[in-house]
mmCIF file of C-alpha atoms and ligand atoms in Angstrom:
data_model
loop_
_atom_site.group_PDB
_atom_site.id
_atom_site.type_symbol
_atom_site.label_atom_id
_atom_site.label_comp_id
_atom_site.label_asym_id
_atom_site.label_seq_id
_atom_site.Cartn_x
_atom_site.Cartn_y
_atom_site.Cartn_z
ATOM 1 C CA MET A 180 79.404 163.129 71.376
ATOM 2 C CA LYS A 181 82.841 163.740 69.829
ATOM 3 C CA VAL A 182 83.748 162.119 66.536
ATOM 4 C CA LEU A 183 87.363 161.575 65.502
ATOM 5 C CA GLN A 184 88.438 159.983 62.226
ATOM 6 C CA VAL A 185 91.067 157.349 61.601
ATOM 7 C CA LYS A 186 92.256 158.308 58.126
ATOM 8 C CA LEU A 187 93.616 155.412 56.081
ATOM 9 C CA ASP A 188 92.810 155.360 52.386
ATOM 10 C CA LYS A 189 89.336 156.899 52.191
ATOM 11 C CA ALA A 190 87.409 153.642 51.637
ATOM 12 C CA ARG A 191 88.667 152.271 54.955
ATOM 13 C CA ASP A 192 88.588 155.499 56.989
ATOM 14 C CA TYR A 193 86.471 155.067 60.093
ATOM 15 C CA PRO A 194 85.078 157.101 62.964
ATOM 16 C CA ILE A 195 85.751 156.871 66.682
ATOM 17 C CA TYR A 196 82.659 157.977 68.604
ATOM 18 C CA ILE A 197 83.378 159.150 72.140
ATOM 19 C CA GLY A 198 80.609 160.123 74.540
ATOM 20 C CA SER A 199 78.070 159.163 77.126
ATOM 21 C CA GLY A 200 75.013 156.890 76.782
ATOM 22 C CA LEU A 201 76.170 155.637 73.373
ATOM 23 C CA LEU A 202 75.415 151.942 73.991
ATOM 24 C CA SER A 203 71.670 152.476 73.901
ATOM 25 C CA GLN A 204 71.686 154.554 70.715
ATOM 26 C CA THR A 205 70.199 152.265 68.081
ATOM 27 C CA GLU A 206 70.828 154.681 65.227
ATOM 28 C CA LEU A 207 74.509 154.945 66.098
ATOM 29 C CA LEU A 208 74.984 151.198 66.531
ATOM 30 C CA THR A 209 73.171 150.315 63.319
ATOM 31 C CA ARG A 210 74.839 153.003 61.216
ATOM 32 C CA HIS A 211 77.741 150.654 60.528
ATOM 33 C CA ILE A 212 75.872 147.335 60.367
ATOM 34 C CA HIS A 213 74.983 146.218 56.849
ATOM 35 C CA SER A 214 73.717 142.714 57.572
ATOM 36 C CA ARG A 215 70.904 140.932 59.425
ATOM 37 C CA GLN A 216 73.270 138.539 61.178
ATOM 38 C CA VAL A 217 75.225 140.102 64.035
ATOM 39 C CA ALA A 218 77.534 138.247 66.417
ATOM 40 C CA ILE A 219 78.408 139.925 69.699
ATOM 41 C CA VAL A 220 81.644 138.582 71.153
ATOM 42 C CA THR A 221 82.041 139.389 74.824
ATOM 43 C CA ASN A 222 83.017 137.706 78.078
ATOM 44 C CA GLU A 223 81.313 136.386 81.180
ATOM 45 C CA THR A 224 82.078 139.541 83.225
ATOM 46 C CA ILE A 225 80.897 142.070 80.654
ATOM 47 C CA ALA A 226 77.852 140.123 79.432
ATOM 48 C CA PRO A 227 75.757 140.596 82.591
ATOM 49 C CA LEU A 228 76.671 144.298 82.656
ATOM 50 C CA TYR A 229 76.227 145.426 79.051
ATOM 51 C CA LEU A 230 75.077 142.678 76.701
ATOM 52 C CA ASN A 231 71.369 143.377 77.169
ATOM 53 C CA LYS A 232 71.871 147.062 76.550
ATOM 54 C CA VAL A 233 73.387 146.298 73.143
ATOM 55 C CA ARG A 234 70.799 143.574 72.456
ATOM 56 C CA ASP A 235 67.962 146.004 73.239
ATOM 57 C CA ALA A 236 69.381 148.499 70.788
ATOM 58 C CA LEU A 237 69.553 145.826 68.071
ATOM 59 C CA VAL A 238 66.166 144.089 68.344
ATOM 60 C CA ASP A 239 65.667 143.854 64.592
ATOM 61 C CA TYR A 240 68.743 141.716 63.974
ATOM 62 C CA GLN A 241 69.559 137.993 64.142
ATOM 63 C CA LEU A 242 71.823 138.263 67.167
ATOM 64 C CA GLU A 243 74.207 135.619 68.409
ATOM 65 C CA ALA A 244 76.146 136.249 71.614
ATOM 66 C CA VAL A 245 79.453 134.409 72.033
ATOM 67 C CA ILE A 246 80.443 134.660 75.688
ATOM 68 C CA LEU A 247 84.064 133.720 76.371
ATOM 69 C CA PRO A 248 85.704 133.159 79.749
ATOM 70 C CA ASP A 249 87.328 136.282 81.200
ATOM 71 C CA GLY A 250 91.086 136.636 81.155
ATOM 72 C CA GLU A 251 94.292 137.157 79.230
ATOM 73 C CA GLN A 252 95.018 133.430 79.614
ATOM 74 C CA TYR A 253 92.077 132.710 77.287
ATOM 75 C CA LYS A 254 93.403 134.932 74.518
ATOM 76 C CA THR A 255 94.466 131.841 72.595
ATOM 77 C CA LEU A 256 93.810 130.033 69.328
ATOM 78 C CA GLN A 257 91.840 127.447 71.298
ATOM 79 C CA TYR A 258 89.289 130.006 72.495
ATOM 80 C CA LEU A 259 89.293 131.836 69.168
ATOM 81 C CA GLU A 260 87.999 128.632 67.658
ATOM 82 C CA LYS A 261 84.951 128.814 69.912
ATOM 83 C CA ILE A 262 83.905 131.934 68.004
ATOM 84 C CA PHE A 263 84.290 130.155 64.656
ATOM 85 C CA ASP A 264 82.415 127.086 65.986
ATOM 86 C CA ARG A 265 79.413 129.235 66.860
ATOM 87 C CA LEU A 266 79.400 131.333 63.694
ATOM 88 C CA LEU A 267 79.518 128.182 61.591
ATOM 89 C CA ALA A 268 76.919 126.363 63.691
ATOM 90 C CA ARG A 269 74.560 129.326 63.221
ATOM 91 C CA LYS A 270 75.411 129.533 59.509
ATOM 92 C CA PHE A 271 76.695 133.083 59.634
ATOM 93 C CA SER A 272 77.416 134.387 56.148
ATOM 94 C CA ARG A 273 80.247 136.446 54.838
ATOM 95 C CA ASN A 274 78.215 139.659 55.038
ATOM 96 C CA ALA A 275 77.662 139.209 58.812
ATOM 97 C CA THR A 276 78.927 141.758 61.332
ATOM 98 C CA LEU A 277 80.865 140.973 64.490
ATOM 99 C CA ILE A 278 80.730 143.312 67.463
ATOM 100 C CA ALA A 279 83.565 143.048 69.985
ATOM 101 C CA LEU A 280 82.088 144.206 73.294
ATOM 102 C CA GLY A 281 84.796 144.256 75.932
ATOM 103 C CA GLY A 282 88.304 145.194 76.897
ATOM 104 C CA GLY A 283 91.455 144.690 74.880
ATOM 105 C CA VAL A 284 91.350 140.905 75.152
ATOM 106 C CA ILE A 285 87.887 140.680 73.593
ATOM 107 C CA GLY A 286 88.692 143.427 71.081
ATOM 108 C CA ASP A 287 91.871 141.685 69.904
ATOM 109 C CA MET A 288 90.174 138.271 69.731
ATOM 110 C CA GLY A 289 86.940 139.516 68.172
ATOM 111 C CA GLY A 290 88.878 141.507 65.602
ATOM 112 C CA PHE A 291 91.063 138.530 64.715
ATOM 113 C CA ALA A 292 88.016 136.267 64.447
ATOM 114 C CA ALA A 293 86.438 138.811 62.087
ATOM 115 C CA ALA A 294 89.656 138.977 60.044
ATOM 116 C CA CYS A 295 89.720 135.183 59.614
ATOM 117 C CA TYR A 296 86.071 134.115 59.390
ATOM 118 C CA GLN A 297 85.359 133.410 55.733
ATOM 119 C CA ARG A 298 88.504 135.486 55.022
ATOM 120 C CA GLY A 299 87.058 138.606 56.610
ATOM 121 C CA ILE A 300 83.745 140.002 57.852
ATOM 122 C CA SER A 301 82.862 143.471 59.101
ATOM 123 C CA PHE A 302 83.432 144.282 62.735
ATOM 124 C CA ILE A 303 82.730 147.006 65.237
ATOM 125 C CA GLN A 304 84.715 147.762 68.353
ATOM 126 C CA ILE A 305 82.801 148.653 71.514
ATOM 127 C CA PRO A 306 85.649 149.011 74.024
ATOM 128 C CA THR A 307 84.655 148.769 77.684
ATOM 129 C CA THR A 308 87.936 149.364 79.527
ATOM 130 C CA LEU A 309 89.898 152.603 79.606
ATOM 131 C CA LEU A 310 92.822 150.786 78.011
ATOM 132 C CA ALA A 311 90.671 149.562 75.149
ATOM 133 C CA GLN A 312 89.047 152.977 74.661
ATOM 134 C CA VAL A 313 92.357 154.831 74.435
ATOM 135 C CA ASP A 314 94.420 152.269 72.588
ATOM 136 C CA SER A 315 93.543 148.707 71.620
ATOM 137 C CA SER A 316 90.205 149.354 69.883
ATOM 138 C CA VAL A 317 91.787 151.864 67.503
ATOM 139 C CA GLY A 318 94.180 150.905 64.744
ATOM 140 C CA GLY A 319 93.279 147.378 63.708
ATOM 141 C CA LYS A 320 95.855 145.288 65.536
ATOM 142 C CA THR A 321 94.127 142.016 66.294
ATOM 143 C CA GLY A 322 95.374 138.656 67.489
ATOM 144 C CA VAL A 323 95.998 136.117 70.206
ATOM 145 C CA ASN A 324 98.896 135.062 72.414
ATOM 146 C CA HIS A 325 101.126 132.016 72.066
ATOM 147 C CA ALA A 326 102.785 130.252 74.987
ATOM 148 C CA LEU A 327 106.128 131.499 73.624
ATOM 149 C CA GLY A 328 105.139 135.094 72.964
ATOM 150 C CA LYS A 329 102.489 137.712 73.461
ATOM 151 C CA ASN A 330 100.268 138.717 70.484
ATOM 152 C CA MET A 331 102.403 136.559 68.209
ATOM 153 C CA ILE A 332 99.530 135.290 66.055
ATOM 154 C CA GLY A 333 97.364 137.965 64.476
ATOM 155 C CA ALA A 334 96.452 140.313 61.657
ATOM 156 C CA PHE A 335 96.007 143.984 60.876
ATOM 157 C CA PHE A 336 92.262 144.334 60.360
ATOM 158 C CA GLN A 337 90.425 147.613 60.787
ATOM 159 C CA PRO A 338 86.944 147.962 62.317
ATOM 160 C CA GLN A 339 84.018 149.814 60.710
ATOM 161 C CA CYS A 340 83.913 152.121 63.717
ATOM 162 C CA VAL A 341 84.836 152.403 67.388
ATOM 163 C CA ILE A 342 82.133 153.314 69.916
ATOM 164 C CA ALA A 343 83.684 154.447 73.206
ATOM 165 C CA ASP A 344 80.964 155.023 75.788
ATOM 166 C CA ALA A 345 82.604 156.570 78.856
ATOM 167 C CA ASP A 346 79.662 155.478 81.070
ATOM 168 C CA VAL A 347 80.842 151.861 81.018
ATOM 169 C CA LEU A 348 83.950 152.892 82.928
ATOM 170 C CA ASP A 349 81.742 153.330 86.027
ATOM 171 C CA THR A 350 81.868 149.566 86.616
ATOM 172 C CA LEU A 351 85.578 149.214 85.962
ATOM 173 C CA ASP A 352 87.635 148.607 89.094
ATOM 174 C CA ASP A 353 90.392 150.986 90.163
ATOM 175 C CA ARG A 354 93.211 148.609 89.249
ATOM 176 C CA GLN A 355 91.920 148.351 85.673
ATOM 177 C CA LEU A 356 91.473 152.124 85.471
ATOM 178 C CA SER A 357 95.116 152.601 86.438
ATOM 179 C CA ALA A 358 96.192 149.995 83.879
ATOM 180 C CA GLY A 359 94.456 152.069 81.193
ATOM 181 C CA LEU A 360 96.242 155.180 82.407
ATOM 182 C CA ALA A 361 99.578 153.535 81.548
ATOM 183 C CA GLU A 362 98.675 153.732 77.841
ATOM 184 C CA VAL A 363 97.332 157.281 78.276
ATOM 185 C CA ILE A 364 100.667 158.340 79.796
ATOM 186 C CA LYS A 365 102.410 156.652 76.865
ATOM 187 C CA TYR A 366 101.002 159.202 74.384
ATOM 188 C CA GLY A 367 102.361 162.064 76.476
ATOM 189 C CA LEU A 368 105.777 160.445 76.674
ATOM 190 C CA ILE A 369 106.159 159.507 73.010
ATOM 191 C CA ARG A 370 104.708 162.543 71.195
ATOM 192 C CA ASP A 371 102.638 164.959 73.225
ATOM 193 C CA PRO A 372 104.622 166.869 75.894
ATOM 194 C CA GLU A 373 101.734 169.274 76.529
ATOM 195 C CA PHE A 374 99.451 166.339 77.330
ATOM 196 C CA LEU A 375 102.201 164.899 79.543
ATOM 197 C CA ALA A 376 102.201 168.091 81.619
ATOM 198 C CA TRP A 377 98.379 168.036 81.724
ATOM 199 C CA LEU A 378 98.504 164.460 83.042
ATOM 200 C CA GLU A 379 101.005 165.415 85.718
ATOM 201 C CA HIS A 380 98.583 168.083 86.953
ATOM 202 C CA ASN A 381 95.358 166.153 86.526
ATOM 203 C CA MET A 382 96.188 162.622 87.670
ATOM 204 C CA PRO A 383 94.173 163.012 90.908
ATOM 205 C CA ARG A 384 91.099 164.048 88.871
ATOM 206 C CA LEU A 385 91.505 161.024 86.603
ATOM 207 C CA LEU A 386 91.831 158.659 89.555
ATOM 208 C CA ALA A 387 88.736 160.249 91.107
ATOM 209 C CA ARG A 388 86.949 159.520 87.794
ATOM 210 C CA ASP A 389 86.139 163.132 87.097
ATOM 211 C CA LYS A 390 83.999 162.738 83.943
ATOM 212 C CA GLN A 391 85.376 165.800 82.188
ATOM 213 C CA ALA A 392 88.974 164.851 82.828
ATOM 214 C CA LEU A 393 88.395 161.273 81.675
ATOM 215 C CA ALA A 394 86.610 162.408 78.524
ATOM 216 C CA TYR A 395 89.497 164.744 77.709
ATOM 217 C CA ALA A 396 92.096 162.011 78.316
ATOM 218 C CA ILE A 397 90.213 159.531 76.104
ATOM 219 C CA GLU A 398 89.772 162.045 73.324
ATOM 220 C CA ARG A 399 93.367 163.279 73.355
ATOM 221 C CA SER A 400 94.689 159.717 73.485
ATOM 222 C CA CYS A 401 92.490 158.616 70.577
ATOM 223 C CA ALA A 402 93.510 161.689 68.581
ATOM 224 C CA ASN A 403 97.169 160.775 69.088
ATOM 225 C CA LYS A 404 96.563 157.153 68.200
ATOM 226 C CA ALA A 405 94.497 157.998 65.113
ATOM 227 C CA GLU A 406 97.250 160.293 63.833
ATOM 228 C CA VAL A 407 99.953 157.680 64.272
ATOM 229 C CA VAL A 408 97.878 154.900 62.695
ATOM 230 C CA GLY A 409 96.889 157.194 59.811
ATOM 231 C CA GLU A 410 100.563 157.844 59.148
ATOM 232 C CA ASP A 411 101.786 154.269 59.427
ATOM 233 C CA GLU A 412 99.002 151.676 59.488
ATOM 234 C CA PHE A 413 101.241 148.620 59.114
ATOM 235 C CA GLU A 414 104.015 149.718 61.445
ATOM 236 C CA SER A 415 106.875 150.254 59.081
ATOM 237 C CA GLY A 416 107.999 153.275 61.070
ATOM 238 C CA VAL A 417 106.410 155.665 63.537
ATOM 239 C CA ARG A 418 103.657 153.280 64.716
ATOM 240 C CA ALA A 419 106.326 151.255 66.498
ATOM 241 C CA THR A 420 106.697 154.154 68.959
ATOM 242 C CA LEU A 421 103.315 153.107 70.423
ATOM 243 C CA ASN A 422 105.296 150.182 71.759
ATOM 244 C CA LEU A 423 107.214 152.234 74.308
ATOM 245 C CA GLY A 424 107.792 149.986 77.329
ATOM 246 C CA HIS A 425 106.065 147.074 75.613
ATOM 247 C CA THR A 426 109.125 144.946 74.776
ATOM 248 C CA PHE A 427 110.007 144.779 78.459
ATOM 249 C CA GLY A 428 106.316 144.684 79.366
ATOM 250 C CA HIS A 429 105.513 141.744 77.111
ATOM 251 C CA ALA A 430 108.483 139.872 78.598
ATOM 252 C CA ILE A 431 107.014 140.494 82.058
ATOM 253 C CA GLU A 432 103.528 139.355 80.972
ATOM 254 C CA THR A 433 104.839 136.180 79.336
ATOM 255 C CA GLY A 434 107.511 135.443 81.953
ATOM 256 C CA SER A 435 105.270 135.887 84.959
ATOM 257 C CA GLY A 436 102.374 133.955 83.396
ATOM 258 C CA TYR A 437 99.574 135.634 81.414
ATOM 259 C CA GLY A 438 97.045 137.271 83.679
ATOM 260 C CA HIS A 439 99.363 137.847 86.636
ATOM 261 C CA TYR A 440 100.292 141.404 85.694
ATOM 262 C CA LEU A 441 97.724 143.479 83.836
ATOM 263 C CA HIS A 442 98.969 144.613 80.436
ATOM 264 C CA GLY A 443 99.039 148.278 81.524
ATOM 265 C CA GLU A 444 100.932 147.386 84.704
ATOM 266 C CA ALA A 445 103.575 145.503 82.740
ATOM 267 C CA VAL A 446 103.833 148.459 80.321
ATOM 268 C CA ALA A 447 104.336 150.869 83.249
ATOM 269 C CA ILE A 448 107.227 148.807 84.613
ATOM 270 C CA GLY A 449 108.603 148.324 81.098
ATOM 271 C CA THR A 450 108.507 152.066 80.462
ATOM 272 C CA CYS A 451 110.571 152.667 83.603
ATOM 273 C CA PHE A 452 113.146 150.227 82.141
ATOM 274 C CA ALA A 453 113.016 152.081 78.812
ATOM 275 C CA ALA A 454 113.504 155.434 80.563
ATOM 276 C CA ASP A 455 116.538 154.055 82.392
ATOM 277 C CA LEU A 456 118.015 152.729 79.153
ATOM 278 C CA SER A 457 117.359 156.111 77.495
ATOM 279 C CA ARG A 458 119.333 157.746 80.297
ATOM 280 C CA ARG A 459 122.227 155.362 79.737
ATOM 281 C CA LEU A 460 122.323 156.517 76.107
ATOM 282 C CA GLY A 461 122.484 160.122 77.274
ATOM 283 C CA TRP A 462 119.011 161.034 75.949
ATOM 284 C CA LEU A 463 117.249 161.521 79.291
ATOM 285 C CA ASN A 464 118.723 162.847 82.502
ATOM 286 C CA GLU A 465 118.080 161.680 86.055
ATOM 287 C CA ALA A 466 115.334 164.270 86.565
ATOM 288 C CA ASP A 467 113.515 163.106 83.413
ATOM 289 C CA VAL A 468 113.580 159.492 84.585
ATOM 290 C CA ALA A 469 112.323 160.581 87.996
ATOM 291 C CA ARG A 470 109.406 162.398 86.296
ATOM 292 C CA VAL A 471 108.449 159.256 84.380
ATOM 293 C CA VAL A 472 108.577 157.085 87.483
ATOM 294 C CA ALA A 473 106.659 159.665 89.550
ATOM 295 C CA LEU A 474 103.845 159.857 86.999
ATOM 296 C CA PHE A 475 103.339 156.087 86.956
ATOM 297 C CA LYS A 476 103.428 156.074 90.740
ATOM 298 C CA ALA A 477 100.861 158.872 90.817
ATOM 299 C CA ALA A 478 98.648 156.745 88.554
ATOM 300 C CA ARG A 479 98.938 153.948 91.153
ATOM 301 C CA LEU A 480 100.860 151.713 88.802
ATOM 302 C CA PRO A 481 103.714 149.380 89.736
ATOM 303 C CA ILE A 482 107.219 150.539 88.877
ATOM 304 C CA THR A 483 109.267 147.535 89.975
ATOM 305 C CA PRO A 484 109.422 144.184 88.178
ATOM 306 C CA PRO A 485 108.411 140.733 89.431
ATOM 307 C CA THR A 486 110.960 139.185 91.750
ATOM 308 C CA ASN A 487 110.757 135.742 90.176
ATOM 309 C CA MET A 488 112.237 136.584 86.747
ATOM 310 C CA THR A 489 115.922 136.491 85.873
ATOM 311 C CA THR A 490 117.781 138.854 83.539
ATOM 312 C CA GLU A 491 118.410 135.881 81.196
ATOM 313 C CA GLN A 492 114.649 135.318 81.008
ATOM 314 C CA TYR A 493 114.107 138.933 79.920
ATOM 315 C CA VAL A 494 116.744 138.729 77.190
ATOM 316 C CA ASP A 495 115.295 135.410 76.004
ATOM 317 C CA LEU A 496 111.717 136.708 75.910
ATOM 318 C CA MET A 497 112.674 140.049 74.373
ATOM 319 C CA ALA A 498 114.321 138.132 71.533
ATOM 320 C CA VAL A 499 110.765 137.177 70.433
ATOM 321 C CA ASP A 500 109.381 140.604 69.614
ATOM 322 C CA LYS A 501 107.767 141.832 66.418
ATOM 323 C CA LYS A 502 110.094 144.850 66.228
ATOM 324 C CA ASN A 503 113.211 142.676 66.107
ATOM 325 C CA VAL A 504 115.081 142.386 62.833
ATOM 326 C CA ASP A 505 117.270 139.369 62.039
ATOM 327 C CA GLY A 506 116.860 138.205 65.622
ATOM 328 C CA LYS A 507 118.370 141.442 67.057
ATOM 329 C CA ILE A 508 116.477 142.990 69.959
ATOM 330 C CA ARG A 509 115.080 146.458 69.189
ATOM 331 C CA VAL A 510 113.225 148.673 71.637
ATOM 332 C CA ILE A 511 111.522 152.061 71.633
ATOM 333 C CA LEU A 512 113.331 154.587 73.786
ATOM 334 C CA LEU A 513 112.876 158.261 74.663
ATOM 335 C CA GLU A 514 115.078 160.860 73.015
ATOM 336 C CA ALA A 515 113.392 163.382 75.308
ATOM 337 C CA LEU A 516 110.185 163.514 77.335
ATOM 338 C CA GLY A 517 107.541 163.825 74.638
ATOM 339 C CA LYS A 518 109.700 162.368 71.851
ATOM 340 C CA ALA A 519 110.187 158.659 71.225
ATOM 341 C CA SER A 520 112.951 157.109 69.163
ATOM 342 C CA LEU A 521 112.177 154.781 66.277
ATOM 343 C CA PRO A 522 113.082 151.139 67.039
ATOM 344 C CA THR A 523 116.649 151.160 68.297
ATOM 345 C CA ASN A 524 119.034 148.196 68.249
ATOM 346 C CA VAL A 525 119.865 147.433 71.827
ATOM 347 C CA ASP A 526 123.451 147.456 72.968
ATOM 348 C CA LEU A 527 123.361 144.239 75.002
ATOM 349 C CA PHE A 528 125.856 145.666 77.486
ATOM 350 C CA GLN A 529 123.560 148.640 78.222
ATOM 351 C CA LEU A 530 120.479 146.405 78.310
ATOM 352 C CA GLN A 531 122.206 144.157 80.806
ATOM 353 C CA ALA A 532 123.048 147.219 82.918
ATOM 354 C CA THR A 533 119.381 148.279 83.018
ATOM 355 C CA LEU A 534 118.228 144.751 83.785
ATOM 356 C CA ASN A 535 120.831 144.412 86.533
ATOM 357 C CA GLU A 536 119.648 147.680 88.050
ATOM 358 C CA TYR A 537 115.959 146.707 88.038
ATOM 359 C CA VAL A 538 115.904 142.924 88.087
ATOM 360 C CA GLY A 539 118.988 142.407 90.189
HETATM 361 P P1 NAD B 191 90.869 143.002 79.538
HETATM 362 O O1 NAD B 191 90.267 142.946 78.215
HETATM 363 O O2 NAD B 191 91.344 141.726 80.150
HETATM 364 O O3 NAD B 191 89.849 143.708 80.528
HETATM 365 C C1 NAD B 191 90.220 143.886 81.867
HETATM 366 C C2 NAD B 191 89.183 143.340 82.846
HETATM 367 O O4 NAD B 191 88.115 144.251 82.955
HETATM 368 C C3 NAD B 191 88.579 142.019 82.439
HETATM 369 O O5 NAD B 191 88.369 141.242 83.600
HETATM 370 C C4 NAD B 191 87.249 142.433 81.840
HETATM 371 O O6 NAD B 191 86.283 141.417 81.889
HETATM 372 C C5 NAD B 191 86.879 143.577 82.742
HETATM 373 N N1 NAD B 191 86.003 144.579 82.167
HETATM 374 C C6 NAD B 191 86.013 145.063 80.903
HETATM 375 N N2 NAD B 191 85.162 146.085 80.794
HETATM 376 C C7 NAD B 191 84.595 146.249 81.993
HETATM 377 C C8 NAD B 191 83.646 147.159 82.508
HETATM 378 N N3 NAD B 191 83.156 148.157 81.768
HETATM 379 N N4 NAD B 191 83.256 147.030 83.805
HETATM 380 C C9 NAD B 191 83.793 146.054 84.576
HETATM 381 N N5 NAD B 191 84.717 145.182 84.159
HETATM 382 C C10 NAD B 191 85.105 145.284 82.882
HETATM 383 O O7 NAD B 191 92.130 143.985 79.565
HETATM 384 P P2 NAD B 191 92.443 145.361 78.849
HETATM 385 O O8 NAD B 191 93.385 146.046 79.738
HETATM 386 O O9 NAD B 191 91.240 146.051 78.390
HETATM 387 O O10 NAD B 191 93.224 144.918 77.525
HETATM 388 C C11 NAD B 191 94.450 144.246 77.591
HETATM 389 C C12 NAD B 191 94.661 143.524 76.289
HETATM 390 O O11 NAD B 191 94.698 144.453 75.220
HETATM 391 C C13 NAD B 191 95.959 142.751 76.225
HETATM 392 O O12 NAD B 191 95.722 141.478 75.694
HETATM 393 C C14 NAD B 191 96.816 143.562 75.273
HETATM 394 O O13 NAD B 191 97.749 142.776 74.568
HETATM 395 C C15 NAD B 191 95.791 144.149 74.369
HETATM 396 N N6 NAD B 191 96.202 145.383 73.709
HETATM 397 C C16 NAD B 191 96.018 145.462 72.376
HETATM 398 C C17 NAD B 191 96.357 146.618 71.711
HETATM 399 C C18 NAD B 191 96.081 146.739 70.242
HETATM 400 O O14 NAD B 191 96.529 147.713 69.630
HETATM 401 N N7 NAD B 191 95.354 145.821 69.645
HETATM 402 C C19 NAD B 191 96.869 147.710 72.422
HETATM 403 C C20 NAD B 191 97.039 147.602 73.787
HETATM 404 C C21 NAD B 191 96.689 146.425 74.429
HETATM 405 N N1 LIG B 192 99.087 149.403 70.682
HETATM 406 C C1 LIG B 192 100.101 149.502 69.693
HETATM 407 C C2 LIG B 192 99.591 149.745 68.330
HETATM 408 O O1 LIG B 192 98.405 149.814 68.105
HETATM 409 O O2 LIG B 192 100.369 149.869 67.430
#
C-alpha cells in the first residue's frame, strides 16, 4: 500500500491510501472512525458489489446504509435530503462518521451531507471509480448540481482519509474507465509534462487495465492533486488550474442534460476547446493541439461536442461558472503542454471563434 499526504494545516492533514484489497482491512477502515454510529452513503449499483465488504469489515459499529439511485441527475438537493432524513430518523449524533462509498457523484454528495449535517461530521472517502480515485475524492470539494449550473451548491469540506482500492476498478466498465483517464490526462497537461509523455506511451496498458500501470497513474495523479490542494485549498489561485476544460465541459453537461455525457467525456471535449483557444492566443501551436486531441482519442474519449447545442448556449452556460469574476467568463488555458494558465479573462471574439470552429 502507498500512502500520500494531503498537507493542509497539520490538524486537518489527511492520508490517501492507495493499494489492493484495502476494502476488507478492518484496521485501516477503523483507523479514522472515532464513533459507534457510521453511515455508509452509496448507490444502488455499488451497494450489491461492495457494501457487504465494507459492512463485514465494520461489524462492531452501528451501521446505517443510505442507498441512493445511480446517476448524475440525482446529484441534487432533493436527494441530499434523503441522507439527512435517514440520519435524523436513526438519531445520528454529531460525532458520527459518514463513509462515501462510490464514484464522484456519491463522494460529492456524501461529503456535502457530512459538511451540513449538524454543521459538520467526520467523513471518509472510499472512491470506486477511476475518476473519483484520481480526482474527486481528494481535496474536499463537495456539493450538488442545480438545474442552472453544475456543482453550484456546495462546500469545501475535507475527509479524514481517502481509501483508494484499485481492485474495485475491475467491475468498472470501459466507458467509465476512459472517463477517469480524462482527469488523469489533465494532470499531465496542466503541470506534469513527464507524466504526459508517460501517458502517451502507456495509454494501451491503461486501457488494458494493466495493474501496475493503473496503480502508477492513480498514484501520480493523487500526488499532483495533493500538491495543488496543499498549496491552495480554497482555490484562490493555482487550484483553479484543475479546472482545465471544465468550463466548456460543465456547459456541455448542463446543456445536454445531466447524465448524457459522462463528466470525464465532457472534460475531454472541453479540453480540446481550451487547447484550440490557447492556440488562438499564440500559446500552443498546431502540433501541440494535435497531441492533446490524439491523447484523448487514444484514451477512447470523445473529442467533438454534442450537435444539439448552439454557441449562444455555451456562452450563456459558461457565464455561470465559479471562476468568473463580476460576471466575466474566465477559463483555464495552456501556456504550453504541461503548464496551465491561471484563470484568464476570455476575449469573447476568440471564444466565439473557437465555438464556431467546434460547435458550428
Ligand atoms: P459516477 O459517480 O456517476 O460513477 C460512474 C458510474 O460508475 C455510476 O453508474 C456508478 O454507479 C458506477 N460505479 C462506481 N463505481 C463502480 C465500480 N467499482 N464498479 C462498477 N460500477 C461502478 O461518476 P464519476 O465519474 O465517478 O464522478 C463524476 C462526478 O464527480 C461528477 O458529478 C463531477 O462533477 C464530480 N467531480 C468532482 C470533483 C471534486 O473535486 N469534488 C472532481 C471531478 C469530478
Ligand atoms: N476537481 C477540481 C478540484 O478539486 O479543484
